[in-house]
CSV table of C-alpha atoms in Angstrom, one decimal:
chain,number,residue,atom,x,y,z
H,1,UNK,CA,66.8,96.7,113.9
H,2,UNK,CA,68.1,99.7,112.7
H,3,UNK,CA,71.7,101.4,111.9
H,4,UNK,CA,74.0,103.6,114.3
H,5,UNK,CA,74.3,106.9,114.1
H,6,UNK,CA,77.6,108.6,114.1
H,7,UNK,CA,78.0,112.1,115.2
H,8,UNK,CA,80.6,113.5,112.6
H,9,UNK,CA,81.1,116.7,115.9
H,10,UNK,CA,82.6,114.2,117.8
H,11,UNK,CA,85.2,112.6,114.9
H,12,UNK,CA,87.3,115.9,114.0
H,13,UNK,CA,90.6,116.4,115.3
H,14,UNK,CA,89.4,119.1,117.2
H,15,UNK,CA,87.1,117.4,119.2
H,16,UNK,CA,88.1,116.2,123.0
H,17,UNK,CA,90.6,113.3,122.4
H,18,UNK,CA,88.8,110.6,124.7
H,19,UNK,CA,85.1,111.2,123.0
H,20,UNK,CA,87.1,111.4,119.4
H,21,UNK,CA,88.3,107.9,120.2
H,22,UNK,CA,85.3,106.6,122.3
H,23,UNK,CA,83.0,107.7,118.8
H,24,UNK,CA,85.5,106.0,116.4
H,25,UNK,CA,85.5,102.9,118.2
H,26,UNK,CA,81.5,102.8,117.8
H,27,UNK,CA,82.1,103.9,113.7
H,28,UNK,CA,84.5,100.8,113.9
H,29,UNK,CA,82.0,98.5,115.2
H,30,UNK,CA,79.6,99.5,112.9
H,31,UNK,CA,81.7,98.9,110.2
H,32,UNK,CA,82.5,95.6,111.4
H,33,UNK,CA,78.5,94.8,112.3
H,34,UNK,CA,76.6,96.4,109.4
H,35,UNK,CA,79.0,98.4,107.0
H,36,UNK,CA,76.1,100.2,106.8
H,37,UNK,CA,75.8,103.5,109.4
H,38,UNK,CA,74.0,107.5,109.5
H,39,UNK,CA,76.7,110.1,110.1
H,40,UNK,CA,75.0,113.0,111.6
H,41,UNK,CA,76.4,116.5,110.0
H,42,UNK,CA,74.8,119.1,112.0
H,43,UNK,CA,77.1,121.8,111.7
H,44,UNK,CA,78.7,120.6,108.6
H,45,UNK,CA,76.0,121.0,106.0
H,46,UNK,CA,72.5,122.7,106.5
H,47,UNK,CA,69.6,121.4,105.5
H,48,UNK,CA,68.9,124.5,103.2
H,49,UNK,CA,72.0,123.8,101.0
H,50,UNK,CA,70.9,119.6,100.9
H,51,UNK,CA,67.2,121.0,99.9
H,52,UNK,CA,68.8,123.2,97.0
H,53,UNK,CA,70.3,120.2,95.5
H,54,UNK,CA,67.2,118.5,95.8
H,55,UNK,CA,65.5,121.2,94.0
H,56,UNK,CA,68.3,121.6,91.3
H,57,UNK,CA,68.3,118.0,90.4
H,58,UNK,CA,64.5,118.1,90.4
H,59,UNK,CA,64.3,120.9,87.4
H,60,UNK,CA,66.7,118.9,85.4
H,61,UNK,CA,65.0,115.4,86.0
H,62,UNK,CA,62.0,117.7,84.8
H,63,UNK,CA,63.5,119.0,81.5
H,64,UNK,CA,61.8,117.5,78.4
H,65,UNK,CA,63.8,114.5,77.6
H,66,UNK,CA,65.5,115.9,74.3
H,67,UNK,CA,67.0,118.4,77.0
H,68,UNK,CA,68.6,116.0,78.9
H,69,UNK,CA,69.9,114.2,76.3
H,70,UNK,CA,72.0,117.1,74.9
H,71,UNK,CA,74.3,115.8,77.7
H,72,UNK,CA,73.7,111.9,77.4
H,73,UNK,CA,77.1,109.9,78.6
H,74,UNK,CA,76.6,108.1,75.4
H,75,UNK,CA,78.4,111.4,73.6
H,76,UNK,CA,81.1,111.3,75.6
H,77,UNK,CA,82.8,108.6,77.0
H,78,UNK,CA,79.7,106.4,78.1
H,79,UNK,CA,80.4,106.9,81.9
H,80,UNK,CA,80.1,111.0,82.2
H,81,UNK,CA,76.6,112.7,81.4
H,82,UNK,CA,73.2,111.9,81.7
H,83,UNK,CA,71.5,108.6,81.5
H,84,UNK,CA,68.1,107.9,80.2
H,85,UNK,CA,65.7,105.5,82.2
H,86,UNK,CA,66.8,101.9,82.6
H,87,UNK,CA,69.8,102.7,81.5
H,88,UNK,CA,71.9,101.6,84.2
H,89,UNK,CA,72.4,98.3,84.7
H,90,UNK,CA,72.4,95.6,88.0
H,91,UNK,CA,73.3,92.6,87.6
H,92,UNK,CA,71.8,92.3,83.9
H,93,UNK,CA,69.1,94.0,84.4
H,94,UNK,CA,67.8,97.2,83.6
H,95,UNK,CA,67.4,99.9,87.3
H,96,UNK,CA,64.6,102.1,87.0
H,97,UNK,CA,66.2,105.6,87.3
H,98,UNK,CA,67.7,108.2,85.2
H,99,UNK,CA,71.0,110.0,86.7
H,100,UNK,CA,73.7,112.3,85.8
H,101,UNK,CA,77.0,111.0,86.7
H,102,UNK,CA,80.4,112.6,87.3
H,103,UNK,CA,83.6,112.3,87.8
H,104,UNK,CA,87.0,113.5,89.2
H,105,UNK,CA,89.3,114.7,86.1
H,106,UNK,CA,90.3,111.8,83.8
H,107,UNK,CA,93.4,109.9,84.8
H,108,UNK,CA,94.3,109.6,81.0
H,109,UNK,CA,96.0,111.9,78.5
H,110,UNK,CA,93.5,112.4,75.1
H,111,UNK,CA,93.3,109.9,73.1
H,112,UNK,CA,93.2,111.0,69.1
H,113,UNK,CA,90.0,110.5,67.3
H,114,UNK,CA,89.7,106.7,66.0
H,115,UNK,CA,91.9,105.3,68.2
H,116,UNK,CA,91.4,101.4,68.4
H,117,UNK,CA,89.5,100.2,71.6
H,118,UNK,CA,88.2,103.7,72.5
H,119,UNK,CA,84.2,103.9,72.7
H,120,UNK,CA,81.2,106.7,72.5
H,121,UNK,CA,80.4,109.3,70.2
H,122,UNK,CA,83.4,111.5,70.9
H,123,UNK,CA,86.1,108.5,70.4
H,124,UNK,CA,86.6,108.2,74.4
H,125,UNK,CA,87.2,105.6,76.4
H,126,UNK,CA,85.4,105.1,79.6
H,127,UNK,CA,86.6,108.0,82.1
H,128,UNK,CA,88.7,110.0,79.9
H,129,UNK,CA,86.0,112.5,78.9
H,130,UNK,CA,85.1,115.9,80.9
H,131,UNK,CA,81.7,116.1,82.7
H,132,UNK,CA,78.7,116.9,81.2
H,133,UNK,CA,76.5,119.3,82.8
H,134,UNK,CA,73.0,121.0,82.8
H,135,UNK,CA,71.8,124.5,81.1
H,136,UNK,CA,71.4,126.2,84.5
H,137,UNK,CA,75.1,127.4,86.0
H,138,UNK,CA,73.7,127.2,89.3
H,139,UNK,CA,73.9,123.6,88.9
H,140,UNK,CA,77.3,123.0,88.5
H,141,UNK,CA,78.3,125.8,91.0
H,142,UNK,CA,76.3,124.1,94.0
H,143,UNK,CA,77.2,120.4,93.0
H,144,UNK,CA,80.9,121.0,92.7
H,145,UNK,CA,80.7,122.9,96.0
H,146,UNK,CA,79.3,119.8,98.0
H,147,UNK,CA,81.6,117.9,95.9
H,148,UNK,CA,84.4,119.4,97.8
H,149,UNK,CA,82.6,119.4,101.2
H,150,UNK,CA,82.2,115.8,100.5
H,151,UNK,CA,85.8,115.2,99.9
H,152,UNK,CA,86.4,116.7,102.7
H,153,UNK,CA,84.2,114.7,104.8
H,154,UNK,CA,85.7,111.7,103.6
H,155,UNK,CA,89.2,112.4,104.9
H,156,UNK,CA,87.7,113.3,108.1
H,157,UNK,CA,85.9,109.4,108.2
H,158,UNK,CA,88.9,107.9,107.0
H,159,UNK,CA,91.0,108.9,110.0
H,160,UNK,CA,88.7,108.1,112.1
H,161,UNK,CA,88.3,104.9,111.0
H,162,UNK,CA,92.4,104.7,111.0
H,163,UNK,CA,91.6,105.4,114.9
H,164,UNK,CA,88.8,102.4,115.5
H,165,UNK,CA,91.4,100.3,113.4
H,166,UNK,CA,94.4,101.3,116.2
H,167,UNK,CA,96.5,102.2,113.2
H,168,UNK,CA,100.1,104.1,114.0
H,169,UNK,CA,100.1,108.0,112.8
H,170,UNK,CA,102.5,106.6,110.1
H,171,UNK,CA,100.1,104.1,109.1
H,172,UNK,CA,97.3,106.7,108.7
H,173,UNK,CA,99.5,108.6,107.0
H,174,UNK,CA,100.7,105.7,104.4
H,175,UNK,CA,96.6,105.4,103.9
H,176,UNK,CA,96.0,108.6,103.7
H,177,UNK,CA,98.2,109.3,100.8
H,178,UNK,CA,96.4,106.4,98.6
H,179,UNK,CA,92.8,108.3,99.1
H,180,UNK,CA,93.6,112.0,99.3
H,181,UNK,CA,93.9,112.5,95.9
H,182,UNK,CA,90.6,110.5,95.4
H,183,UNK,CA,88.9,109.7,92.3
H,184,UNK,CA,85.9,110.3,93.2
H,185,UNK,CA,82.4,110.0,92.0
H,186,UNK,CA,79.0,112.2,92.1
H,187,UNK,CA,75.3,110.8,91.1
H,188,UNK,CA,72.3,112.8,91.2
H,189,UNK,CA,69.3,110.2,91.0
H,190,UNK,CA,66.1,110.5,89.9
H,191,UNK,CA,63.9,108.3,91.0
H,192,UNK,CA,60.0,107.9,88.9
H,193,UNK,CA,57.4,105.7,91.0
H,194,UNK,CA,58.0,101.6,90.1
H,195,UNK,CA,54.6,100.3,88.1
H,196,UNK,CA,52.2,98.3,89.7
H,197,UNK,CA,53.5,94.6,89.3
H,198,UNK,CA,56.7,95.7,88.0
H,199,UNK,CA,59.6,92.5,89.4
H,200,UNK,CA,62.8,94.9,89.2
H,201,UNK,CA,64.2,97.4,91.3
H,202,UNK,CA,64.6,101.5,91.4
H,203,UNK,CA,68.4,99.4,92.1
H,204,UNK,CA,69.0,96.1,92.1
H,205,UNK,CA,70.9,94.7,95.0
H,206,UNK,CA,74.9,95.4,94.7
H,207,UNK,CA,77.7,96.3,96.7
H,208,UNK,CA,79.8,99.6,96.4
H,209,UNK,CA,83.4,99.2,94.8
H,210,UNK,CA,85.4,101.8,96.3
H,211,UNK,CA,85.9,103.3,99.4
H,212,UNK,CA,83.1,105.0,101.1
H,213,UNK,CA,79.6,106.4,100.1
H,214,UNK,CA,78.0,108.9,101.5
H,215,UNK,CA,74.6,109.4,100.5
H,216,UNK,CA,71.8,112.1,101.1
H,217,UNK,CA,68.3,111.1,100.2
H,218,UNK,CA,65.3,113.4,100.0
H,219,UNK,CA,62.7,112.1,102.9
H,220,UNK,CA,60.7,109.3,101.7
H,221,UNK,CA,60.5,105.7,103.8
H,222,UNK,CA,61.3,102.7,102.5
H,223,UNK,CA,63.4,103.0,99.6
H,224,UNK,CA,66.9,102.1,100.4
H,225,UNK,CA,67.1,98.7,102.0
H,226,UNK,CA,70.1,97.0,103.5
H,227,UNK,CA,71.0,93.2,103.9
H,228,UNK,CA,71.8,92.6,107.2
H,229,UNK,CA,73.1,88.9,107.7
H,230,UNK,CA,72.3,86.8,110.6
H,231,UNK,CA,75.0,86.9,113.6
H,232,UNK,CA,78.0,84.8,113.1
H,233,UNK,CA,78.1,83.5,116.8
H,234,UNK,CA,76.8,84.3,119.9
H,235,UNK,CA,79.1,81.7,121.4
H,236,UNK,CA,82.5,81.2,123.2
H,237,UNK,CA,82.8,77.7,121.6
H,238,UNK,CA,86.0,78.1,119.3
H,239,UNK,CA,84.5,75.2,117.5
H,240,UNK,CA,81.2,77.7,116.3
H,241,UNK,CA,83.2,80.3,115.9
H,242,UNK,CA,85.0,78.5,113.0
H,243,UNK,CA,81.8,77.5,111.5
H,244,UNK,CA,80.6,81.4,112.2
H,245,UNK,CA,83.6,82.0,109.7
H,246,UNK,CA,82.6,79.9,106.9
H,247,UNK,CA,79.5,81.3,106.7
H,248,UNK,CA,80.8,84.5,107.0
H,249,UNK,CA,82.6,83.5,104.1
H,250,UNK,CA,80.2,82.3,102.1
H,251,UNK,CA,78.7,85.8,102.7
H,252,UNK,CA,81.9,87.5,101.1
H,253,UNK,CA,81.7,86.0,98.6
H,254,UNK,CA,84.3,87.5,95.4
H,255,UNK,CA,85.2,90.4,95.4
H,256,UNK,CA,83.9,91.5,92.1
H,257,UNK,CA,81.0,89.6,92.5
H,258,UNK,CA,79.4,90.3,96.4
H,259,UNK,CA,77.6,87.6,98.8
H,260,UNK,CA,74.6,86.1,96.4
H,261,UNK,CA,71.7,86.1,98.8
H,262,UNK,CA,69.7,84.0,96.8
H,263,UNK,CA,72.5,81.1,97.6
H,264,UNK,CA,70.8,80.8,101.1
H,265,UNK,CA,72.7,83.1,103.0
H,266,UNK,CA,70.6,83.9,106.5
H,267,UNK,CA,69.8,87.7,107.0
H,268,UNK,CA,67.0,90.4,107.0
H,269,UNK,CA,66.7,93.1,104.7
H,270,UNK,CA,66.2,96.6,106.6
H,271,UNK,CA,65.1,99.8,105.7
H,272,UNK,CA,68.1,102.9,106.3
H,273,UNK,CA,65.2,105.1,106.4
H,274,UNK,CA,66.5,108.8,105.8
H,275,UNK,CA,67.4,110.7,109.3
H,276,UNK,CA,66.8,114.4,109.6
H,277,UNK,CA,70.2,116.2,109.8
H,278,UNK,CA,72.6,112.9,108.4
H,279,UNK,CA,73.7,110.7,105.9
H,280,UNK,CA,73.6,107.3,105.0
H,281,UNK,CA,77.2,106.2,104.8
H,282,UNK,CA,78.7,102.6,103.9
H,283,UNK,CA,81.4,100.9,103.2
H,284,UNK,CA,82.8,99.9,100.0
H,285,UNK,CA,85.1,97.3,98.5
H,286,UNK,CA,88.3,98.5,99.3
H,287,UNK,CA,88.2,98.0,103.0
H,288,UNK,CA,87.6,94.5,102.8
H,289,UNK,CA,91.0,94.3,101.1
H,290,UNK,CA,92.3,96.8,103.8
H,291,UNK,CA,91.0,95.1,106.6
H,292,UNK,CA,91.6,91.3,105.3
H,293,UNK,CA,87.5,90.9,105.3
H,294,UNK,CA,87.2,93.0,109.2
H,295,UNK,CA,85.2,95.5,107.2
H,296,UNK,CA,82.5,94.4,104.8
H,297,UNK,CA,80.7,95.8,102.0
H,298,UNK,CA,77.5,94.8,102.5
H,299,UNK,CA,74.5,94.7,100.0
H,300,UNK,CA,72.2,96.8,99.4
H,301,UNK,CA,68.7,97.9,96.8
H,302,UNK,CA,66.7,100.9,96.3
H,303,UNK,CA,62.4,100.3,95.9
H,304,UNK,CA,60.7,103.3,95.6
H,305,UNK,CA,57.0,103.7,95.2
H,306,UNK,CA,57.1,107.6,94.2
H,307,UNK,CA,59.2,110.4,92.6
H,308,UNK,CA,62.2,110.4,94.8
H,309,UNK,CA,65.8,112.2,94.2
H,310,UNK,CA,69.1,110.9,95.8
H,311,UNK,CA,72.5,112.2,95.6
H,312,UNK,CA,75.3,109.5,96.7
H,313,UNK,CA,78.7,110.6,96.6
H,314,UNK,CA,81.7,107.9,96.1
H,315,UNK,CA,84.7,108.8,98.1
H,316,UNK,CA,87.2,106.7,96.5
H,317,UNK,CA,90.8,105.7,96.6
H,318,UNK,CA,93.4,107.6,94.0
H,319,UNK,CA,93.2,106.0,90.7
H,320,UNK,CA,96.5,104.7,90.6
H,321,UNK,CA,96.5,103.5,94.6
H,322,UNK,CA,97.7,100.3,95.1
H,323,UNK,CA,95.2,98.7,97.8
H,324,UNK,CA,96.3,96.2,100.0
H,325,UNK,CA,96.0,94.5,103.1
H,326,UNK,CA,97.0,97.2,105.5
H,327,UNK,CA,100.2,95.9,107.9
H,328,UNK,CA,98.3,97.5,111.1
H,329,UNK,CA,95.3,95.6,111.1
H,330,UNK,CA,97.4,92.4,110.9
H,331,UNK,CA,98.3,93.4,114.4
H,332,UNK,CA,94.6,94.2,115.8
H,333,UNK,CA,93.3,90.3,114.0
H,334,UNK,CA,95.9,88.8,115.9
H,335,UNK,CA,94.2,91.0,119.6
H,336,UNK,CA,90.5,89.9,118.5
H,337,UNK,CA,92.0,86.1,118.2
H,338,UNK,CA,93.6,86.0,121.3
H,339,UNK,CA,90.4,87.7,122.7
H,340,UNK,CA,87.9,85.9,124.9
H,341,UNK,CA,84.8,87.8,123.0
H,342,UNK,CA,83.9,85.3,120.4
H,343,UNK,CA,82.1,87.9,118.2
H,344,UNK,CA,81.2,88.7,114.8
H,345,UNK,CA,85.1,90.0,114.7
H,346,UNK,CA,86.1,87.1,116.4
H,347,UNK,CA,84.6,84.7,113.4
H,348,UNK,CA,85.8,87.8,110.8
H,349,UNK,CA,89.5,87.5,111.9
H,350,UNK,CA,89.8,83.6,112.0
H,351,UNK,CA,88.2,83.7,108.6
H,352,UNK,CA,91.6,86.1,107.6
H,353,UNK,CA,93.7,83.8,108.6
H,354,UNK,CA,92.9,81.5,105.4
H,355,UNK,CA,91.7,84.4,102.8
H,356,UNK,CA,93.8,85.7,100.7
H,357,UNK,CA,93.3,89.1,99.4
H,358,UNK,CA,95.5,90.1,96.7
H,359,UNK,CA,96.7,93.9,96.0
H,360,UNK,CA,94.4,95.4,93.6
H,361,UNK,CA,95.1,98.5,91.3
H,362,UNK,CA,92.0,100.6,92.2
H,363,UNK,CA,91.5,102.5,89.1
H,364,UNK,CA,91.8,98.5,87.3
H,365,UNK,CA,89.3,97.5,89.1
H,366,UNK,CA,86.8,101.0,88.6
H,367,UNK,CA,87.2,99.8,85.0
H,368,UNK,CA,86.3,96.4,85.1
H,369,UNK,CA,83.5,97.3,86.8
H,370,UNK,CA,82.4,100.9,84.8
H,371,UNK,CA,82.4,98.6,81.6
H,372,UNK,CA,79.6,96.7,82.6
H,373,UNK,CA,77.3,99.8,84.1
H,374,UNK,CA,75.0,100.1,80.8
H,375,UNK,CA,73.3,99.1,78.2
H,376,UNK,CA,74.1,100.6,75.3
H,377,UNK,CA,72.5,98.4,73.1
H,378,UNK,CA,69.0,99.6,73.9
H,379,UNK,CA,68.0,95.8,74.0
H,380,UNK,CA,66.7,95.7,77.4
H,381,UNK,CA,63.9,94.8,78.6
H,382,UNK,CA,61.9,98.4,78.9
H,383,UNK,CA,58.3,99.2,80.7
């Protein structure tokens, strides 16, 4: 089993209208099969400029650790700057990486030193600092470059996803306006090799909050793995189908929480090994509040087994977008019902029917969730 690939060529406006639509119907299947798919950008990044990213977050992953620290997110507003190894946290337990995170500019005005409820050194709260970044300029030259090659990219997958959904122009232009001004976010990972015996994970299994991720990954095998679950029906019995949606609901689980596997949920875990030339891009939670649960965010961990470096960027809704169920996909759940194709879409739209998905406030929700990111009480659990 492995995941689609996507040829981003064949998703630009420019590209011949009937292959355009023919390539976002296959990105809309794989969002509705996987939420999990490569996106091939030959002609849209060179593997020269993704090796001197690789090579930039190397030499700072290098740097003796009082070096890094100088920019630890703990000085600022404990969600900007560097974190130290098994610092993140994943479901309560400590990830064994180090990163350097950023951020599109804060959303908030300055808060004044000592204001109740703020946190870190500088008297921030979460997401109101500036970024923090290393010594060499080089760094911050080339990483805010992609950043806005990224961005770009994402608008470019987000109407072509508008497309596989058979969303209006208007419609794709009411979405479009709740992601354009995205608040986005950059990691550069750093990956050390997992000790022999060691029961965690380089990332313990999660799902993504926001929008979409694109992620490019140096070349080593068998690190990021992806829970696929079983199919929902094979049949044309409307009967299994219905019981296809309750498992498939089971498998949504809450939407702060994701599917717990461990509850006996069916599935395989595969390997998105990387793919010269693309990246690995999936879904986040958002678009199963667009799509009334069409569109999953599906799980996924990283295991790695040697010094490895990844650099996942988070295309994600405005901060102050109001997501909710979009009125055009309304109109394609009622199609898939009154098709004869009992598929996995077929179980997904009957399942909408009796799920309610509320309107979230995105930038509530990226709060909620940044809050719980670390440990800063340097209590856990070290090796």
């Amino acid at each position: 089993m492995s995941l689609p690939i996507i040829p981003l060529s064949l998703l630009l406006p420019s590209s011949d209208p009937a292959s355009r639509l023919a390539t976002a119907q296959r990105l809309h299947a794989a969002c509705v099969e996987y939420g999990f798919f490569y996106l091939d950008l030959t002609g849209f990044a060179a593997p020269e400029e993704t090796e001197e990213l690789r090579a930039l977050a190397q030499a700072f992953f290098d740097l003796p650790p009082e070096e890094k620290e100088k920019i630890w997110l703990g000085n600022g507003d404990w969600a900007r700057g560097y974190q130290k190894l098994n610092e993140n946290v994943t479901r309560g337990k400590p990830d064994a990486h180090e990163a350097l995170d950023c951020y599109a500019p804060s959303p908030f005005p300055p808060s004044p030193p000592g204001t109740p409820g703020v946190e870190g050194a500088a008297g921030l709260r979460p997401l109101s600092g500036e970024n923090q970044w290393p010594p060499d300029p080089r760094f911050r030259e080339r990483f805010e470059r992609w950043v806005g090659r990224m961005k770009e990219l994402g608008l470019v997958v987000m109407e072509a996803m508008s497309l596989g959904l058979q969303l209006t122009p208007a419609e794709w232009t009411a979405l479009r306006r709740q992601v354009e001004n995205s608040f986005w976010v950059l990691r550069v990972i750093g990956y050390p090799p997992l000790p022999q015996g060691h029961d965690g994970f380089s990332c313990g299994a999660h799902k993504d909050y926001g929008c979409l991720t694109f992620l490019w990954a140096d070349a080593t095998e068998g690190a990021l793995q992806v829970f696929v679950p079983s199919p929902a029906s094979t049949s044309t019995s409307p009967e299994a189908a219905s019981q296809a949606a309750a498992a498939v609901e089971a498998e949504q689980g809450k939407l702060d929480l994701g599917p717990a596997v461990e509850s006996g949920i069916h599935g395989t875990w595969i390997s998105a090994d990387p793919v010269e030339g693309c990246v690995v891009c999936n879904i986040g939670e958002m678009w199963e509040v667009w799509t009334r649960g069409l569109y999953r965010s599906t799980l996924h961990r990283v295991l790695h087994r040697a010094n490895n470096y990844r650099i996942p960027f988070f295309y994600e809704p405005a901060f102050d977008a109001l997501v909710a169920p979009l009125p055009g996909v309304d109109r394609l759940l009622m199609s898939i019902r009154a098709s004869p194709d009992k598929s996995e879409a077929y179980a997904r739209a009957l399942l909408a029917e009796k799920t309610a998905y509320e309107p979230v406030v995105y930038g509530e929700f990226l709060m909620r969730k940044v809050g719980g990111n670390f440990d800063k009480t340097g209590e856990k659990e070290r090796y």
